[in-house]
PDB file of C-alpha atoms in Angstrom:
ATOM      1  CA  UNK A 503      89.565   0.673  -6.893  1.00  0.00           C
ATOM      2  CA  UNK A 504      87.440   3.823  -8.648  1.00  0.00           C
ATOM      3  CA  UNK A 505      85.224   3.912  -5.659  1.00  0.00           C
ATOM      4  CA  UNK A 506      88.284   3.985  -3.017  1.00  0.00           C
ATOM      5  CA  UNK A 507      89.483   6.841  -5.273  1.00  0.00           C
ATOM      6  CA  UNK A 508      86.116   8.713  -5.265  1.00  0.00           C
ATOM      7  CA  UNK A 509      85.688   8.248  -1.564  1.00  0.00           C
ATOM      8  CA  UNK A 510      89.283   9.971  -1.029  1.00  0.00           C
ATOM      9  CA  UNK A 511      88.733  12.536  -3.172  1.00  0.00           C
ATOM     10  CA  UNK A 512      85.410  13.291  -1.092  1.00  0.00           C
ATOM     11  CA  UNK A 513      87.208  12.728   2.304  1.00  0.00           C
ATOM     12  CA  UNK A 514      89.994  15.280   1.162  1.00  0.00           C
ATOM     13  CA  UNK A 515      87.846  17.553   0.234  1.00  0.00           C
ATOM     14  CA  UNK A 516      85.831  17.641   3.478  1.00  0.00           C
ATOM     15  CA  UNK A 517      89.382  17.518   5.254  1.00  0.00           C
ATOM     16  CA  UNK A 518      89.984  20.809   3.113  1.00  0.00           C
ATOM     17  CA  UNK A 519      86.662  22.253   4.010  1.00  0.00           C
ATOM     18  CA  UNK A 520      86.828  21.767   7.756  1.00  0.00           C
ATOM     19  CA  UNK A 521      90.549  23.216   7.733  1.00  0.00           C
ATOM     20  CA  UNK A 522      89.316  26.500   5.759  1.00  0.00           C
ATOM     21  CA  UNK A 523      86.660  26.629   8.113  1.00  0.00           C
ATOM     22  CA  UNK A 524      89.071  26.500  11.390  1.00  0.00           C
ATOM     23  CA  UNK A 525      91.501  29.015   9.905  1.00  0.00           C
ATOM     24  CA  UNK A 526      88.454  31.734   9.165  1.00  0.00           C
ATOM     25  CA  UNK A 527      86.986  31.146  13.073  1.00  0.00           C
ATOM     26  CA  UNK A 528      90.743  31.411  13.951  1.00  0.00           C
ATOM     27  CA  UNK A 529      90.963  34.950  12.133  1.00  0.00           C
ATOM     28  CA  UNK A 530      87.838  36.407  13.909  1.00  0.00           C
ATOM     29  CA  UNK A 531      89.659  36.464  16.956  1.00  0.00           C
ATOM     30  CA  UNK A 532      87.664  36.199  20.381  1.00  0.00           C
ATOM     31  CA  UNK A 533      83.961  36.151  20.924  1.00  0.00           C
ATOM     32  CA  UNK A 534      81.710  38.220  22.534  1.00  0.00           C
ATOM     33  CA  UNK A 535      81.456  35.739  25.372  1.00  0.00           C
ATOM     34  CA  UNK A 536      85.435  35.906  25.408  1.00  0.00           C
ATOM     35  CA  UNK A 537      85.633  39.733  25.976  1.00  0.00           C
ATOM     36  CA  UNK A 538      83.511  39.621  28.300  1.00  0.00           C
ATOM     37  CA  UNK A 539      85.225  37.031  30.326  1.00  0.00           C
ATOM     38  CA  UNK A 540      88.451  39.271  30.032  1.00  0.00           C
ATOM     39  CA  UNK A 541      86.109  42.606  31.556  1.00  0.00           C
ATOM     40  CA  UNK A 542      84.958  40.528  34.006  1.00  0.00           C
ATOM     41  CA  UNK A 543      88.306  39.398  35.222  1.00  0.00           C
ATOM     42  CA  UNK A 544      89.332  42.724  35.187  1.00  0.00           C
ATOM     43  CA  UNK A 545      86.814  43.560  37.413  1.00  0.00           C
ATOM     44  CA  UNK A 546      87.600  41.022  39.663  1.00  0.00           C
ATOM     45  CA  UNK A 547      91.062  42.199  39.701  1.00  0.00           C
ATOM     46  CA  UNK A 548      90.068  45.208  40.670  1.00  0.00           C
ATOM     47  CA  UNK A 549      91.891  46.380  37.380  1.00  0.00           C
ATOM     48  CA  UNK A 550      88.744  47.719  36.467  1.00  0.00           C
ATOM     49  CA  UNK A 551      86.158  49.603  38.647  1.00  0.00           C
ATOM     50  CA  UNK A 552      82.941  51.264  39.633  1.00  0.00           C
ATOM     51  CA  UNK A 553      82.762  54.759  38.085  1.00  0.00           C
ATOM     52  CA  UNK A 554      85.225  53.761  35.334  1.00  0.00           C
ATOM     53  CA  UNK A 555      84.303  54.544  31.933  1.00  0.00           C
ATOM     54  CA  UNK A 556      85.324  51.489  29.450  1.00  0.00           C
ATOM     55  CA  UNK A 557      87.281  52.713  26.378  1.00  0.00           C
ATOM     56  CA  UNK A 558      85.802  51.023  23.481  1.00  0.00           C
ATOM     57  CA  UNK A 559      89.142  51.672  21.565  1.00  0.00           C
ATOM     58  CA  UNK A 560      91.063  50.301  24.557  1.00  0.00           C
ATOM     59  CA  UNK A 561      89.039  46.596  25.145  1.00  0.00           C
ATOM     60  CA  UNK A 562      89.564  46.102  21.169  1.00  0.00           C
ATOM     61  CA  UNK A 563      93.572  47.048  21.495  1.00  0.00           C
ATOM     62  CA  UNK A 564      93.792  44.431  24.392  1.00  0.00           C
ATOM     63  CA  UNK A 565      91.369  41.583  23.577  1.00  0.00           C
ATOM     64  CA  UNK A 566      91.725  41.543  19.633  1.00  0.00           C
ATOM     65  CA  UNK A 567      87.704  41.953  19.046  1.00  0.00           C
ATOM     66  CA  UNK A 568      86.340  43.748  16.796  1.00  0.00           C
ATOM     67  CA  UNK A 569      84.111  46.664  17.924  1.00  0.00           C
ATOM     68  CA  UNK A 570      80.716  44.645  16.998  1.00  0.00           C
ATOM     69  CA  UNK A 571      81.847  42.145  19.796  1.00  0.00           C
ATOM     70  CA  UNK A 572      83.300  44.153  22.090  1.00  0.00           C
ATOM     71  CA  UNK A 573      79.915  45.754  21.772  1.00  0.00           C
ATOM     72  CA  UNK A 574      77.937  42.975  22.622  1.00  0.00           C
ATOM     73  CA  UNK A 575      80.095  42.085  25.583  1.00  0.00           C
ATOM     74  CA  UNK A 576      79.056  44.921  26.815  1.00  0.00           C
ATOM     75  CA  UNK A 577      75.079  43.824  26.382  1.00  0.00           C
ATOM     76  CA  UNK A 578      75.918  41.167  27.852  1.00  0.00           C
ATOM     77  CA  UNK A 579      77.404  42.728  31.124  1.00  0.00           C
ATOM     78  CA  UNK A 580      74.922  45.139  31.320  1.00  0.00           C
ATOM     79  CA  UNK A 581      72.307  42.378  31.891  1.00  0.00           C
ATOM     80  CA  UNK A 582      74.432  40.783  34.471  1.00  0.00           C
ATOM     81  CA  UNK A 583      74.552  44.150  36.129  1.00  0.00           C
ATOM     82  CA  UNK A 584      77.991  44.279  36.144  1.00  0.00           C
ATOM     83  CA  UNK A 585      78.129  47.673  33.292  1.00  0.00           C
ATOM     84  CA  UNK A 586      75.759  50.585  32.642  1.00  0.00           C
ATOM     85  CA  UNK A 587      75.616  51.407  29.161  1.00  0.00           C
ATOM     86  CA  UNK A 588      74.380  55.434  28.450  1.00  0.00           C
ATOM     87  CA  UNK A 589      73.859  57.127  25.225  1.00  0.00           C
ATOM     88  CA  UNK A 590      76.682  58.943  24.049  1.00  0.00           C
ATOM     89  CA  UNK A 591      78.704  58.067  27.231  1.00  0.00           C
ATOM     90  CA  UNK A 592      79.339  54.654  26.192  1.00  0.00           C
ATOM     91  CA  UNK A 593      79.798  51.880  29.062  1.00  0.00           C
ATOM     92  CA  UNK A 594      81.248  51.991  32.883  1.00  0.00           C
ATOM     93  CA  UNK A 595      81.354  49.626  35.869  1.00  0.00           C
ATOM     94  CA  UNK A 596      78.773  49.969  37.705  1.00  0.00           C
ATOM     95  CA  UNK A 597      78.582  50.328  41.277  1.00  0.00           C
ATOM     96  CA  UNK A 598      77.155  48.326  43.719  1.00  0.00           C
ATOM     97  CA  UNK A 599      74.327  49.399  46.832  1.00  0.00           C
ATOM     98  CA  UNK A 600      74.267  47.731  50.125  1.00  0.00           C
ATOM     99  CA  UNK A 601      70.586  46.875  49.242  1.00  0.00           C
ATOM    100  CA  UNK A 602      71.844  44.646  46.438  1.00  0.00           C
ATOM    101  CA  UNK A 603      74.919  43.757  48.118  1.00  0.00           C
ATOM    102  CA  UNK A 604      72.216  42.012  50.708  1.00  0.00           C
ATOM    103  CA  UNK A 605      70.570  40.403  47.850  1.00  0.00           C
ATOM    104  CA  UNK A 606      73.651  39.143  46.241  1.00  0.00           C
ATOM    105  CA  UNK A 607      74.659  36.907  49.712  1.00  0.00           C
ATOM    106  CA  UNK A 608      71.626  35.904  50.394  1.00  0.00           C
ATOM    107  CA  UNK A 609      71.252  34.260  46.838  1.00  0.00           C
ATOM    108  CA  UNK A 610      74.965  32.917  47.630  1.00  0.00           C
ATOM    109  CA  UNK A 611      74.266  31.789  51.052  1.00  0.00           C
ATOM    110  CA  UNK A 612      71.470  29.367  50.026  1.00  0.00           C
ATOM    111  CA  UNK A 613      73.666  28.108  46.537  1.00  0.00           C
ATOM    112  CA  UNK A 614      76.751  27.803  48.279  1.00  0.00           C
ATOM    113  CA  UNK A 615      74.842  25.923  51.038  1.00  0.00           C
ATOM    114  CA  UNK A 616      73.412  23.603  48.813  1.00  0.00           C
ATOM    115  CA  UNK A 617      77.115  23.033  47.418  1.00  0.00           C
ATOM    116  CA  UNK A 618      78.335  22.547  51.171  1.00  0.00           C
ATOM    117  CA  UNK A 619      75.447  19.623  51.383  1.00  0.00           C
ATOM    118  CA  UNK A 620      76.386  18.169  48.144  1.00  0.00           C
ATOM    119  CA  UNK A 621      79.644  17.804  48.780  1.00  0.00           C
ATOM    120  CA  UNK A 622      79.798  15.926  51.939  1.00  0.00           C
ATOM    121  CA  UNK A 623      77.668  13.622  49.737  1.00  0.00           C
ATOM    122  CA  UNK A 624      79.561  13.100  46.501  1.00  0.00           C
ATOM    123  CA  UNK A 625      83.490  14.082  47.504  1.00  0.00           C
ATOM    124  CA  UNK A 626      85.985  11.376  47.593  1.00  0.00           C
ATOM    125  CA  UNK A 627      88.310  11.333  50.461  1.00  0.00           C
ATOM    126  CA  UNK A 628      90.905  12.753  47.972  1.00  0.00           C
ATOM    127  CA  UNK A 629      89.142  15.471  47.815  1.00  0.00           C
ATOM    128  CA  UNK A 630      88.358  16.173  51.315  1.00  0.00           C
ATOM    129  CA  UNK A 631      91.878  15.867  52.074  1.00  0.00           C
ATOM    130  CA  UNK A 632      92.799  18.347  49.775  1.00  0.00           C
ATOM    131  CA  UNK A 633      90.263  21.002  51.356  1.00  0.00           C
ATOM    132  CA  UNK A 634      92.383  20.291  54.566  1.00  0.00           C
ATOM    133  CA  UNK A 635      95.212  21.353  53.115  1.00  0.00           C
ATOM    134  CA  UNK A 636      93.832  24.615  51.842  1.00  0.00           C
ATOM    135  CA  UNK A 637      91.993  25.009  54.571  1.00  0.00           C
ATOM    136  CA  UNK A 638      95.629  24.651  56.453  1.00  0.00           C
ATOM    137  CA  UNK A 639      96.985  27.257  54.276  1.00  0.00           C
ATOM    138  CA  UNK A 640      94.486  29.825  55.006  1.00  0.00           C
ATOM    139  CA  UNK A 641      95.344  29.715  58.493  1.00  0.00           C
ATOM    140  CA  UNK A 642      99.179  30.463  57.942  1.00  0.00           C
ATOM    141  CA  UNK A 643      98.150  33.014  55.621  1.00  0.00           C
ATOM    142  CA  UNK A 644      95.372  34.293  58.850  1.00  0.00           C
ATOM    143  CA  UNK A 645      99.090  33.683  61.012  1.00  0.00           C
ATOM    144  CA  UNK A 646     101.697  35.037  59.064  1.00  0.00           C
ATOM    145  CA  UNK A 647      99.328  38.142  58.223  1.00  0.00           C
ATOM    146  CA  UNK A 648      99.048  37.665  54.247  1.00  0.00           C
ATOM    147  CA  UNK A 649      95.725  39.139  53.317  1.00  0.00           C
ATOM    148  CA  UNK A 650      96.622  38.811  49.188  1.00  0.00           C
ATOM    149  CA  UNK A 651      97.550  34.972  49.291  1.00  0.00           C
ATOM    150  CA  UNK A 652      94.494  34.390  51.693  1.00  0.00           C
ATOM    151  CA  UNK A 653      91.936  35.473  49.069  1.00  0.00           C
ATOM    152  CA  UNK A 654      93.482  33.654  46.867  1.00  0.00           C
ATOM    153  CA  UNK A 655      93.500  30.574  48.621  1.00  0.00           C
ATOM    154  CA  UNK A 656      89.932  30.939  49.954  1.00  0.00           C
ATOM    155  CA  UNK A 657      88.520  31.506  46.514  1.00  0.00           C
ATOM    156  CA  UNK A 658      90.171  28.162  45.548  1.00  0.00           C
ATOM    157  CA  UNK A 659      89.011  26.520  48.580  1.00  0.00           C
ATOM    158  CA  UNK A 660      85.227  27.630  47.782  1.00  0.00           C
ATOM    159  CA  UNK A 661      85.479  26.117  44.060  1.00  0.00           C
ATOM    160  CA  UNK A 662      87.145  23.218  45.433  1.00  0.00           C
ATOM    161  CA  UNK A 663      83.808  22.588  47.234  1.00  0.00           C
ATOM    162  CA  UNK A 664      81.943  23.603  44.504  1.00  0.00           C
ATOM    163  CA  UNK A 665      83.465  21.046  41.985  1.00  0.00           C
ATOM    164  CA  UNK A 666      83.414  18.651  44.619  1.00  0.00           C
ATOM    165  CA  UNK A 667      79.688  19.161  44.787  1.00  0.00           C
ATOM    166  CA  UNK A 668      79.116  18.388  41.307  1.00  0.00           C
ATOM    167  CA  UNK A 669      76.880  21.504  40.551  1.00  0.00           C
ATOM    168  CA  UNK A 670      78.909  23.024  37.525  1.00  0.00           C
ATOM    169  CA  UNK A 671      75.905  25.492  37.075  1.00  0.00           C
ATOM    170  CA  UNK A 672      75.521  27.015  40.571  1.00  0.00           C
ATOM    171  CA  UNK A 673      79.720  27.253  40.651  1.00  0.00           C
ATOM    172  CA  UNK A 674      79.010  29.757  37.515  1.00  0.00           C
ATOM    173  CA  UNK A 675      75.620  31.424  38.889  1.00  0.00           C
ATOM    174  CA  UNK A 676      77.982  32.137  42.538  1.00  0.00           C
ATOM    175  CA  UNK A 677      81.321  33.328  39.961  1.00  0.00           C
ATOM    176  CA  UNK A 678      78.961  35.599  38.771  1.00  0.00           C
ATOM    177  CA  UNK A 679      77.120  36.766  41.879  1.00  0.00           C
ATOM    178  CA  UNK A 680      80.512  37.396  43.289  1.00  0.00           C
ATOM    179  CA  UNK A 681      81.968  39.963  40.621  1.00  0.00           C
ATOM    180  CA  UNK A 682      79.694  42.903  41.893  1.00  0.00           C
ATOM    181  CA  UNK A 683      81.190  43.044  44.868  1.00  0.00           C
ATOM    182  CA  UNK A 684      84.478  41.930  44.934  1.00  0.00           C
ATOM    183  CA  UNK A 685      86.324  45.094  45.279  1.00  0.00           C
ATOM    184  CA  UNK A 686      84.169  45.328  48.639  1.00  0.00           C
ATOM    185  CA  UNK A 687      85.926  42.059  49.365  1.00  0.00           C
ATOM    186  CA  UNK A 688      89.249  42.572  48.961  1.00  0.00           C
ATOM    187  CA  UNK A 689      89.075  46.082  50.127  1.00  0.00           C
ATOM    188  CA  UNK A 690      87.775  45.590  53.815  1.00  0.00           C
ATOM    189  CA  UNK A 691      87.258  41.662  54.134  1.00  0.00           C
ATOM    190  CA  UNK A 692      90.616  40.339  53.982  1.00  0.00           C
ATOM    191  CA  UNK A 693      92.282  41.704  57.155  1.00  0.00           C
ATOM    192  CA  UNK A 694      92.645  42.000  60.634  1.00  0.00           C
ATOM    193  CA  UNK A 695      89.074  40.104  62.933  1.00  0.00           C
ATOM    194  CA  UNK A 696      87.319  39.599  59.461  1.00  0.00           C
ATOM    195  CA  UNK A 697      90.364  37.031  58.584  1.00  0.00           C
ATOM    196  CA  UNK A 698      90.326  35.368  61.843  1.00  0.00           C
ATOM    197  CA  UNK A 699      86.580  35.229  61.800  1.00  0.00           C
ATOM    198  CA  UNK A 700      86.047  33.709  58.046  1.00  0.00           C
ATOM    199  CA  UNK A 701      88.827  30.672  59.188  1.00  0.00           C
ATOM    200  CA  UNK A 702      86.614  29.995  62.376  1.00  0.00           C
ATOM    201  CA  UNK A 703      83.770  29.478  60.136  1.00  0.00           C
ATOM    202  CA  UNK A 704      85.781  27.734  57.517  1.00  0.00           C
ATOM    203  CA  UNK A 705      86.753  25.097  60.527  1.00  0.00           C
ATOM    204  CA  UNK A 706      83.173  24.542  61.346  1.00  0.00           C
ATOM    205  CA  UNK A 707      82.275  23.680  57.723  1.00  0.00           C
ATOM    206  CA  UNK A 708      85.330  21.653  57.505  1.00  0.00           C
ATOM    207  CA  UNK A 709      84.482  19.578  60.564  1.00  0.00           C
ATOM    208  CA  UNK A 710      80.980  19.052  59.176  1.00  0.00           C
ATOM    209  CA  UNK A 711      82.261  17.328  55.921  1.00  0.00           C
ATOM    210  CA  UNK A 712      84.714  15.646  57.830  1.00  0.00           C
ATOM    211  CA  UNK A 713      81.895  13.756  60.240  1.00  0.00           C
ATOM    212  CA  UNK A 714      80.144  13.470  56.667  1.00  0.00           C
ATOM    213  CA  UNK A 715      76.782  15.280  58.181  1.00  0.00           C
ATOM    214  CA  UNK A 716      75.653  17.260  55.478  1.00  0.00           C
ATOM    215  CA  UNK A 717      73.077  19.138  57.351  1.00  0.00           C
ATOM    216  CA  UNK A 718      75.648  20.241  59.307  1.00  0.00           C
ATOM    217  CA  UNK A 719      77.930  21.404  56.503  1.00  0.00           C
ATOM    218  CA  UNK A 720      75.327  23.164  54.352  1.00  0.00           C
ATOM    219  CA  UNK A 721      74.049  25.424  58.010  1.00  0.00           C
ATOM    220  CA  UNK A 722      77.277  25.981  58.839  1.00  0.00           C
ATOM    221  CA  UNK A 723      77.819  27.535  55.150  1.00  0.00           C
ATOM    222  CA  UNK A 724      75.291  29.452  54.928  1.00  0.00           C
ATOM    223  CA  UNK A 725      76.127  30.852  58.132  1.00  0.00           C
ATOM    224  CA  UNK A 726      79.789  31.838  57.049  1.00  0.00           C
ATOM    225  CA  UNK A 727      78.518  33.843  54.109  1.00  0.00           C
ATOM    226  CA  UNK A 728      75.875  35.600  56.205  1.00  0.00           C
ATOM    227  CA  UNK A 729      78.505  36.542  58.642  1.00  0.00           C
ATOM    228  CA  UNK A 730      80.173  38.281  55.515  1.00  0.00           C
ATOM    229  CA  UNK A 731      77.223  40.051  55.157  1.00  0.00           C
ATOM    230  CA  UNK A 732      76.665  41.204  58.909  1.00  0.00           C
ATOM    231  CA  UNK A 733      80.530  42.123  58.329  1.00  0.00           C
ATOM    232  CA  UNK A 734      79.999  44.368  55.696  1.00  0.00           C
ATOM    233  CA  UNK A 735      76.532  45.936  56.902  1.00  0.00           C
ATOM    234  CA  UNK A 736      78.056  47.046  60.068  1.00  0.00           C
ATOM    235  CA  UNK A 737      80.850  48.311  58.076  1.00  0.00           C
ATOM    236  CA  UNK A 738      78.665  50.428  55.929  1.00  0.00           C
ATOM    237  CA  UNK A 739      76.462  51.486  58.591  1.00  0.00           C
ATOM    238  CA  UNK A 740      80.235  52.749  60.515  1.00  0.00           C
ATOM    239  CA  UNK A 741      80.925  54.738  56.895  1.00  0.00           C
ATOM    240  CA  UNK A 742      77.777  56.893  57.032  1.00  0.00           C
ATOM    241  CA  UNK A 743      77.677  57.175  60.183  1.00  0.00           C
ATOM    242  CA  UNK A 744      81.586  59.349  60.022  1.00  0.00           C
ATOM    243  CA  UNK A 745      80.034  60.941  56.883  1.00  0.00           C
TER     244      UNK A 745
END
């Protein structure tokens, strides 16, 4: 009987411990990983973007960090590329050059690729028939003229095959390769030809996975994101060009 009362004074203790130790993490507020998720998504969103100066005062009023994290967010953006960090000026988006705009989809071409092999290998049926159904939304979207709701839908349709393709690491390496230029993106990609053009391609891939040839699938992906890239050389080439 002692030793069940010893061994419950121990276990309450530790219980005591481990909730003391929940409530201080809980009063730190976010990390420096979680700030820099939220600046990310803001630059995603286009909320946030290149030339803009980040207001140290600002991120801490909306994210709850303290300035020492908010301050290594920032470190840690700045190594992605995604921030430049000056003396005295503090930290702004940076902006992205066509030279590593070429870089960026030729990394993505050969991950997402890999992804478009790897998932005629491992999905489940389940899962192929839901990238028919996105794949059937796009094209009302492509239809009914909804450039918003089809970049939506096509980023979900690219993590579905990521997820399907098991690679967890390469869906976060291509999240991040993506953030640079995603105000290039939305801003010229999502209307008019380019539309049309990105659901041919997303047809061929689908009819790859479908007939289960994974050759087939990861060519025909790596094709779609290099016709981005043709898309939007041509497009800056048409820019300076008028300039």
């Amino acid at each position: 009987m002692d030793d069940k009362i010893v061994d419950n004074i121990i276990g309450d203790t530790q219980a005591a411990r481990m909730q003391d130790a929940i409530e201080r993490l809980a009063k730190r507020g976010p990390s420096a990983a979680d700030i820099a998720d939220w600046i990310r998504s803001q630059i995603r969103g286009n909320r946030l973007v290149p030339g803009q100066r980040l207001i140290e005062v600002d991120i801490i009023r909306q994210t709850g960090g303290s300035r020492f994290k908010v301050r290594e967010a920032y470190q840690r953006l700045a190594a992605e590329g995604l921030l430049e960090i000056e003396e005295y000026r503090g930290a702004s988006v940076r902006g992205t050059s066509m030279a590593e705009v070429r870089q960026l989809y030729r990394a993505r071409a050969a991950l997402e690729g890999l992804c478009a092999g790897d998932f005629v290998r491992k999905a489940t049926d389940d899962q192929i028939a839901r990238l028919e159904e996105v794949a059937r939304a796009m094209e009302e979207c492509v239809e009914a003229g909804r450039p918003e709701d089809f970049a939506r839908i096509n980023a979900e349709w690219h993590t579905l095959l990521m997820h399907g393709a098991g690679n967890f690491a390469i869906e976060d390496i291509v999240r991040r390769l993506n953030t640079p230029v995603h105000h290039l993106q939305f801003g010229t990609f999502y209307r008019g030809e380019r539309l049309r053009e990105a659901a041919r391609d997303h047809r061929h891939i689908l009819a790859a996975i479908q007939a289960r040839d994974a050759d087939a699938a990861e060519r025909a992906m790596r094709q779609h994101v290099e016709n981005g890239l043709v898309f939007l050389s041509e497009l800056d080439r048409a820019v300076h060009l008028e300039a």
